[in-house]
Coordinates of C-alpha atoms and ligand atoms in Angstrom, one line a residue:
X236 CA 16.8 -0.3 8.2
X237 CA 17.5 -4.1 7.4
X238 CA 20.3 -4.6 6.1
X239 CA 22.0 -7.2 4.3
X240 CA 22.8 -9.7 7.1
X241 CA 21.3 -12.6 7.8
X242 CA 20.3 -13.5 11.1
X243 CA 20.6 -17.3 11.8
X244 CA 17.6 -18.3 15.1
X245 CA 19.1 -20.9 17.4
X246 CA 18.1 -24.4 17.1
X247 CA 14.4 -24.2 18.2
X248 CA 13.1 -22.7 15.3
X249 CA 10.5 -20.0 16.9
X250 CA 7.3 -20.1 15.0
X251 CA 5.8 -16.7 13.5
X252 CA 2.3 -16.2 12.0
X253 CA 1.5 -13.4 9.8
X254 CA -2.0 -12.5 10.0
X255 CA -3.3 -10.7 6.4
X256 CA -2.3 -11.4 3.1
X257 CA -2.4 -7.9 2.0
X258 CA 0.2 -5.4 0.7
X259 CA 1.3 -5.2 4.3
X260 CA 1.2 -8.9 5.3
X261 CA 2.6 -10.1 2.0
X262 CA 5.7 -8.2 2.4
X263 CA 6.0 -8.1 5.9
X264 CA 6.4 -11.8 5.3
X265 CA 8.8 -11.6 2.2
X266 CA 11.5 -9.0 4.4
X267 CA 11.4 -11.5 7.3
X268 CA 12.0 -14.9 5.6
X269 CA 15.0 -13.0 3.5
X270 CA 16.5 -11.7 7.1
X271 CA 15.8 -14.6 9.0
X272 CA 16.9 -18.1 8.5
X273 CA 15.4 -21.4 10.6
X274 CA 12.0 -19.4 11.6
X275 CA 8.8 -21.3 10.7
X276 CA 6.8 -18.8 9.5
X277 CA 3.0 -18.9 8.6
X278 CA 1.1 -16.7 7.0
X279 CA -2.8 -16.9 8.1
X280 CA -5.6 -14.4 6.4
X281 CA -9.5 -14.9 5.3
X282 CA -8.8 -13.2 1.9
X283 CA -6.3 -13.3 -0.6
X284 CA -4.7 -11.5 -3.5
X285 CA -7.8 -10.4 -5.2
X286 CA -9.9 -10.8 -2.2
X287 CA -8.0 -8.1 -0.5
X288 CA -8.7 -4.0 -0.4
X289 CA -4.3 -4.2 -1.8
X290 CA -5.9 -5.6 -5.1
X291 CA -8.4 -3.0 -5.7
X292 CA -5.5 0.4 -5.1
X293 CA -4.3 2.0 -8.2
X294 CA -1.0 1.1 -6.6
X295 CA 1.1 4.6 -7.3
X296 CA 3.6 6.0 -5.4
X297 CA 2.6 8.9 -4.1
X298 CA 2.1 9.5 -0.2
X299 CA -0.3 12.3 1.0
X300 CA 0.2 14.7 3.9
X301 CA -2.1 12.8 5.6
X302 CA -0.4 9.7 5.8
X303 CA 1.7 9.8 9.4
X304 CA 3.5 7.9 11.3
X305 CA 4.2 8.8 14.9
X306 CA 6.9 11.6 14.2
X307 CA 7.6 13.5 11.1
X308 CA 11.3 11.6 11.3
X309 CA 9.6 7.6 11.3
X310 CA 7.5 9.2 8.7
X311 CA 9.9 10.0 6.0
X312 CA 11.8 7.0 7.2
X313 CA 9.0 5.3 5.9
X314 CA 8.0 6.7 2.7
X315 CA 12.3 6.7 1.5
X316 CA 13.0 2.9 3.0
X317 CA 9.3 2.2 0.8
X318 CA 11.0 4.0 -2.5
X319 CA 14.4 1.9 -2.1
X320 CA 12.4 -1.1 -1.8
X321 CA 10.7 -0.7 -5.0
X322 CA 13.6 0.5 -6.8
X323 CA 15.1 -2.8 -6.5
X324 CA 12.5 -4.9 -7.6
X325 CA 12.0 -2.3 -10.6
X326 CA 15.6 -2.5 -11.5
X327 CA 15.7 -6.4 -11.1
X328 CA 15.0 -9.2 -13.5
X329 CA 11.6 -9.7 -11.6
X330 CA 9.7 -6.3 -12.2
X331 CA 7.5 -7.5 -14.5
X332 CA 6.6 -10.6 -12.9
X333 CA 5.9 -8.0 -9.2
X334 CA 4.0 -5.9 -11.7
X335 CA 6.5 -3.1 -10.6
X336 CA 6.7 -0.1 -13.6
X337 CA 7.5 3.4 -13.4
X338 CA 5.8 6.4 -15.7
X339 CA 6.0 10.0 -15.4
X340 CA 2.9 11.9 -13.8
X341 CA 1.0 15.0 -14.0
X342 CA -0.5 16.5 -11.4
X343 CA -3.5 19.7 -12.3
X344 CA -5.5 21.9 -10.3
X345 CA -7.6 24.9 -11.7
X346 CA -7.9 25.6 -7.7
X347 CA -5.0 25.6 -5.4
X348 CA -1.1 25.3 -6.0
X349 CA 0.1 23.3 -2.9
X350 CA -2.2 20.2 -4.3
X351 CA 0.5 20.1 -6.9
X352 CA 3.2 20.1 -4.4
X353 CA 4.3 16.9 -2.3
X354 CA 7.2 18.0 0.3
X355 CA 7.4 14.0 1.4
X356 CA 8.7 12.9 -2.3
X357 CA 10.2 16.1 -3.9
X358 CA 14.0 15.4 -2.5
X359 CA 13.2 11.5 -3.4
X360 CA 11.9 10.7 -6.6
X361 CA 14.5 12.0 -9.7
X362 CA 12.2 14.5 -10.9
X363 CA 9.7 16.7 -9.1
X364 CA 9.7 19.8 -11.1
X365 CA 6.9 23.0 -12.1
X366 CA 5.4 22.9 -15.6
X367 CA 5.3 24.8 -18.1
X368 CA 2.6 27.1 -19.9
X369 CA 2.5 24.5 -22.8
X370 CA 2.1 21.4 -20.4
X371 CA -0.1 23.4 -18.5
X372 CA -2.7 23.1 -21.9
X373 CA -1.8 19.0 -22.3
X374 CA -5.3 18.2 -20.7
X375 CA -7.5 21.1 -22.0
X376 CA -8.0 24.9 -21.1
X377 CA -8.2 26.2 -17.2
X378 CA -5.5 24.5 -15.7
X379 CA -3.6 27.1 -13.4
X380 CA -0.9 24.8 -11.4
X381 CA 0.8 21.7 -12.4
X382 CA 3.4 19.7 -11.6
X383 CA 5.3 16.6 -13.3
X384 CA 7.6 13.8 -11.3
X385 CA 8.9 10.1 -11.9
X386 CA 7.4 7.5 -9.6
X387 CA 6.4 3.6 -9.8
X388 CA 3.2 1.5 -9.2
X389 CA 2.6 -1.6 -7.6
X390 CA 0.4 -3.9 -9.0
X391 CA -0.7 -5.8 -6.7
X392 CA -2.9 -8.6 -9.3
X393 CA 0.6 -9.7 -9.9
X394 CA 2.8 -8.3 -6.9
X395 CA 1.1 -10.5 -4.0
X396 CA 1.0 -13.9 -5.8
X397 CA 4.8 -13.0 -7.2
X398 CA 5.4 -12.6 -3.2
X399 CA 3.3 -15.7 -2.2
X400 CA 5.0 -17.9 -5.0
X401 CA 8.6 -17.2 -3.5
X402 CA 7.2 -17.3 0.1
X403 CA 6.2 -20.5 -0.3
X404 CA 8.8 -21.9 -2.2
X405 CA 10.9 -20.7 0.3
X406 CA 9.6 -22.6 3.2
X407 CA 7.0 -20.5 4.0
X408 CA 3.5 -22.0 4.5
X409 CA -0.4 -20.4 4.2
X410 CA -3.1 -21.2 5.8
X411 CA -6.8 -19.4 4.8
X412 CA -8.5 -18.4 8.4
X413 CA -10.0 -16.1 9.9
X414 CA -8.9 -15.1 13.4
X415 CA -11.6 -13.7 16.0
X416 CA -8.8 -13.1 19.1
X417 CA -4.7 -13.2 19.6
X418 CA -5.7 -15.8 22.2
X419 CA -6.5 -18.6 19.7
X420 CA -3.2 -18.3 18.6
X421 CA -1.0 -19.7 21.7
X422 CA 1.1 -21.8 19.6
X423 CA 3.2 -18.6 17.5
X424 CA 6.1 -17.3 19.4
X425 CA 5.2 -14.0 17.9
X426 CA 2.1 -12.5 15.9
X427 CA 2.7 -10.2 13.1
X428 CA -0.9 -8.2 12.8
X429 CA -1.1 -6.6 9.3
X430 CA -5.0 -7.5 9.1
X431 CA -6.1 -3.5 7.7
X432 CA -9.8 -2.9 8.4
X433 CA -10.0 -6.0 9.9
X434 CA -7.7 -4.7 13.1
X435 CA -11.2 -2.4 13.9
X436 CA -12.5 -6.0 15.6
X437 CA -9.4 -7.5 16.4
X438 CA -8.0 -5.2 18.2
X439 CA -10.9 -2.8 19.4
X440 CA -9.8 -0.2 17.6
X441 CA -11.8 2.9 17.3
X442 CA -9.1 5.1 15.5
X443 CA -9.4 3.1 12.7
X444 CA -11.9 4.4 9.9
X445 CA -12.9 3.3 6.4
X446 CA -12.3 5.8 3.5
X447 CA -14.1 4.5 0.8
X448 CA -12.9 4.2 -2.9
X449 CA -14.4 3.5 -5.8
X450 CA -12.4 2.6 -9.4
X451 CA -13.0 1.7 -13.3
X452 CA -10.2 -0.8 -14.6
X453 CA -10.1 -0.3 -18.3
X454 CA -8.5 -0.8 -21.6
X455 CA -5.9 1.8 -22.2
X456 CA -2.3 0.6 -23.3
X457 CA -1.6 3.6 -25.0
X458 CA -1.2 5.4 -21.8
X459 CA 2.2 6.1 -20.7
X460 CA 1.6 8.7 -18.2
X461 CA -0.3 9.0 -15.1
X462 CA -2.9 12.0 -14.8
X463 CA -4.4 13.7 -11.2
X464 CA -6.8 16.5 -11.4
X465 CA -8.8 18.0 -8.7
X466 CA -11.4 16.4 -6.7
X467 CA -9.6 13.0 -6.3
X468 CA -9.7 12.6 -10.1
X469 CA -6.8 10.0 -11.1
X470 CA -5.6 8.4 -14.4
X471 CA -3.1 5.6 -13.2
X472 CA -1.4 3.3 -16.1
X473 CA -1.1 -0.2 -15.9
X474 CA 1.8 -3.0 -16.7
X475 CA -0.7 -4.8 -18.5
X476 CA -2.2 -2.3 -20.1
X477 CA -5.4 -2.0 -17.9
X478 CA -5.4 1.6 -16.4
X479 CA -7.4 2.6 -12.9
X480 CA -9.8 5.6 -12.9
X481 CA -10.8 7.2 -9.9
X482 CA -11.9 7.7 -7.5
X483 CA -13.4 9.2 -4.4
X484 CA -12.8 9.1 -0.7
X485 CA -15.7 8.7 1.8
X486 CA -15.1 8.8 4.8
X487 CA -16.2 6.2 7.0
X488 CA -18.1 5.0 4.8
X489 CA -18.9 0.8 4.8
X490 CA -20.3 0.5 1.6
X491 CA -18.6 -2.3 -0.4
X492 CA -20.9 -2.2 -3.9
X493 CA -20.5 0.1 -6.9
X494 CA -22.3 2.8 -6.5
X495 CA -23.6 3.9 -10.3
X496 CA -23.4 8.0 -9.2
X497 CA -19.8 7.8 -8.1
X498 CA -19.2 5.6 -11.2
X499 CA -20.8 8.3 -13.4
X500 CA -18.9 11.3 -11.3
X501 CA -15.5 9.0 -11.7
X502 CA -16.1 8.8 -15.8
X503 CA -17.1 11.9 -16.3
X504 CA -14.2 13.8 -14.5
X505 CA -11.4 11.5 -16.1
X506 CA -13.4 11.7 -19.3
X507 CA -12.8 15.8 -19.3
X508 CA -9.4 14.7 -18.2
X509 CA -8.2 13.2 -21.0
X510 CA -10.8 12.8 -23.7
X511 CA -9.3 9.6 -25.2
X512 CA -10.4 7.5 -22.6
X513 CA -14.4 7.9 -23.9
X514 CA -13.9 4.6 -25.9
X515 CA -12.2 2.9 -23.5
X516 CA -13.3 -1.1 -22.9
X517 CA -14.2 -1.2 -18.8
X518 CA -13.1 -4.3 -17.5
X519 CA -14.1 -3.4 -14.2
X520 CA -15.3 -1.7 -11.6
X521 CA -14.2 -2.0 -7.8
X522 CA -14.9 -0.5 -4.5
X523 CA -12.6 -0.9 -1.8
X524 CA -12.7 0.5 2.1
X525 CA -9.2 2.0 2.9
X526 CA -7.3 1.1 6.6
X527 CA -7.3 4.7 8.1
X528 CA -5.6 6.1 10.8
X529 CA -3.2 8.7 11.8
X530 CA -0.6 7.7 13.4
X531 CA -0.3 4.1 11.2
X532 CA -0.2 2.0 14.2
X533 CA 3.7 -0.2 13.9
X534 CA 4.4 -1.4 17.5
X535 CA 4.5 -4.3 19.8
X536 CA 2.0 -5.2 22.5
X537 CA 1.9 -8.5 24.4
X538 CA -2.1 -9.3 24.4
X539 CA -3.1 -12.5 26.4
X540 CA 0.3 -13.7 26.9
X541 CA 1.1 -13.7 22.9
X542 CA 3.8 -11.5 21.2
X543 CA 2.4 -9.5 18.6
X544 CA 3.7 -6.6 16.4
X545 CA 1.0 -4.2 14.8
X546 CA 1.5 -3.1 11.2
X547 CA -1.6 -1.7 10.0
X548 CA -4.1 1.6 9.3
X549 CA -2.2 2.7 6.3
X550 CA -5.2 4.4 4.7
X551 CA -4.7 5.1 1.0
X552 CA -0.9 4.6 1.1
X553 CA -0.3 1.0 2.2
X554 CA 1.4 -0.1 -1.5
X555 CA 3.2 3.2 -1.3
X556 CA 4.5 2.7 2.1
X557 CA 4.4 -1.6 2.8
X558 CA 7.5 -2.2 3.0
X559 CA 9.2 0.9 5.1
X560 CA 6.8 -0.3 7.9
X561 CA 7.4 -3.5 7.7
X562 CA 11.1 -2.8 7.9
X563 CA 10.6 -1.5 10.8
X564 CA 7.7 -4.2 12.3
X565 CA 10.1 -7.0 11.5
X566 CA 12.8 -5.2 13.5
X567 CA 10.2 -4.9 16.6
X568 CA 9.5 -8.3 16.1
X569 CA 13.4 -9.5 16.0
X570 CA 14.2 -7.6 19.2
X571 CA 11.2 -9.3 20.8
X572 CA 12.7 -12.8 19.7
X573 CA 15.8 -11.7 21.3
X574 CA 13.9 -10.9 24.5
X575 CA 12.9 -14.5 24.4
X576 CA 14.7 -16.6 26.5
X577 CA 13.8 -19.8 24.2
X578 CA 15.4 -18.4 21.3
X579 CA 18.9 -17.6 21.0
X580 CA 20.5 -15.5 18.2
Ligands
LIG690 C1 -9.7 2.7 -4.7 C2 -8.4 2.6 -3.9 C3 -7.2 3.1 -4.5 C4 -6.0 3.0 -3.8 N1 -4.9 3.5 -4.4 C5 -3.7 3.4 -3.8 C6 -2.5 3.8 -4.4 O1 -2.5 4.3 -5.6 N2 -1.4 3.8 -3.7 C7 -1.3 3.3 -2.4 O2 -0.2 3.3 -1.8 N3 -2.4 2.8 -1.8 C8 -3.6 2.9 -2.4 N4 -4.8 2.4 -1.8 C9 -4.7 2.0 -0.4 C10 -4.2 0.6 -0.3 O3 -5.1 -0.2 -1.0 C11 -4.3 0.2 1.2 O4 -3.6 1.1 2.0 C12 -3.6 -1.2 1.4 O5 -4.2 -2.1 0.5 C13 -3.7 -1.7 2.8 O6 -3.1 -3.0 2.8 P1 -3.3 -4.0 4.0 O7 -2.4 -5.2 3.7 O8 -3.1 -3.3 5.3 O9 -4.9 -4.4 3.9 P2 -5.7 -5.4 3.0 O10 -5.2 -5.4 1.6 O11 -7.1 -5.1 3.3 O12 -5.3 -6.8 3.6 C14 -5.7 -7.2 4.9 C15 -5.5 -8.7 5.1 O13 -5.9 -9.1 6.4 C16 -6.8 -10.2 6.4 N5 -7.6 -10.1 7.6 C17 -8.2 -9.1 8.1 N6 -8.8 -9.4 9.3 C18 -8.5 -10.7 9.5 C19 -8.8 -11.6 10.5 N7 -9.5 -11.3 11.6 N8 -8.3 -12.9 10.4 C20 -7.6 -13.3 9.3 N9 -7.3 -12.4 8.3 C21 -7.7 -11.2 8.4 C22 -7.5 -10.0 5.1 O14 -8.2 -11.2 4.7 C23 -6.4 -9.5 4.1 O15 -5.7 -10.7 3.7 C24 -6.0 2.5 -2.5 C25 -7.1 1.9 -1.9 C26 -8.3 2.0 -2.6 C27 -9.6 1.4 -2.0

């Protein structure tokens, strides 16, 4: 994991792109300009903050079984280096200005007990506990399993220009592009590639599949709490008082417009959920395609002479899990620098 030293480059400062401006990109860039000092580093994307699938997640914290990295070991590296990360920004002076908050969640099913189970965050988060018979009745009659734990959200509307602000002001500069191949970009001495669906062209990569998801924003301040019932039904609170309702996962499906019978399925099964939300103001609805792919892809690969580390196909967990593989990205990527003779350390 990094730590808290700083590693100083030799005098030629080696130059570092970050392609996407994502989750992943965003703080991809934000761990490597506070670990490394006299890098130029440039971070190059088409879209932006809410231009980008990051912008339309709910933004919880709460991995699924089918998010994997290439071992079981990387992969709870992953998630616990991800919860650290946003445990400091939540304790910090900044939280509200990252849009990081934490709530207490409740998670149903009328159909099977392990859906209410999580083994990646039970020893992490404070509490991960069974309810009881009364809590069991807080969202109407049927429910046979629940759960309750403590986690955050992300928000990314304010967490990627919080991260862009500092980045820049920093040093760090932005360019809006879109890049067709790794050889039109001869001038980096190393590539981060956190470009999400967009590594299925970049990189040829066939593994990597849209799930699609679908989402209400709307007016809800009085919730506290988040809400999961069964098929993919979610009730995720906001920092600014605009909650998400979801959702549904199609897989590899393309389809970037609202469809008005998953948005109808959506209200209707968050609706029986928690009846309060009938009145609710909808400020929006938004469909994004999520990165999928098991294993997440975080390694290095020299393509047409350029340096580049992978850090993308994190599916519907890339807020949860950003910055655990970027940790690790930004490490591949130092020990590549270090391979290069140009740069000394
Ligand atoms: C409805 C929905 C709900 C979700 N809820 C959650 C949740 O609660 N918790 C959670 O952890 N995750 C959630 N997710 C998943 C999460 O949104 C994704 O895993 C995450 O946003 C992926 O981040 P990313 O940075 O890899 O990709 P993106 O946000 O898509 O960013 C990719 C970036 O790369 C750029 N790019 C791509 N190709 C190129 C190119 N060739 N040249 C230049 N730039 C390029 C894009 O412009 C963009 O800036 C949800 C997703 C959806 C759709």
């Amino acid at each position: 994991m990094i730590g808290s030293e700083t590693i100083i480059m030799g005098k030629e400062s080696p130059k570092i792109a970050v392609l996407g401006a994502g989750v992943v990109g965003s703080t991809v860039a934000k761990i490597l300009q506070e670990q490394v000092r006299n890098v130029d580093i440039t971070i190059i994307a088409d879209n932006f903050r809410e231009e980008t699938v990051s912008a339309v997640a709910a933004g919880i914290f709460r991995p699924s079984t089918s998010f994997r990295g290439a071992t079981a070991e990387i992969t709870k590296r992953w998630i616990n280096n991800s919860w650290y990360f946003w445990q400091d920004i939540l304790k910090s002076s900044e939280s509200a200005q990252a849009g990081v908050i934490s709530f207490g969640t409740y998670i149903f099913s009328k159909e099977n007990y392990h859906n209410t189970r999580n083994h990646l965050i039970e020893d992490l988060v404070p509490i991960y506990r069974a309810v009881d018979e009364n809590e069991l009745k807080i969202c109407g009659e049927g429910w046979k399993y629940g759960s309750y734990f403590n986690t955050v959200k992300i928000g990314c509307d304010n967490y990627l220009p919080w991260v862009e602000r500092s980045f820049v002001a920093n040093g760090g500069k932005v360019v809006q592009k879109y890049i067709n191949s790794f050889s039109s970009l001869p001038e980096y001495d190393l590539v981060f590639n956190c470009t999400g669906l967009g590594a299925k062209y970049l990189c040829n990569d066939h593994d990597l599949v849209p799930i699609r998801g679908q989402i209400f924003k709307v007016k809800a301040p009085w919730l506290k709490t988040a809400f999961y019932g069964d098929y993919d039904t979610y009730i995720i609170p906001g920092h600014d008082g605009v909650a998400t309702l979801g959702g549904v996962r199609q897989y590899n499906s393309y389809n970037r417009d609202v469809c008005k019978y998953d948005a109808a399925a959506i209200m209707e099964r968050c609706v029986q959920l928690l009846p309060a939300l009938k009145n609710a103001e909808v400020v929006a609805q938004k469909v994004g395609l999520r990165p999928h792919r098991v294993p997440v892809r975080v390694e290095r690969e020299i393509i047409d002479r350029v340096k580049v580390v992978h850090c993308y196909g994190h599916g519907g967990y890339g807020v949860t899990c950003a910055p655990g593989t970027a940790i690790d990205a930004v490490n591949i990527g130092l020990d590549l620098l270090r391979s290069n003779s140009k740069s000394k350390l």
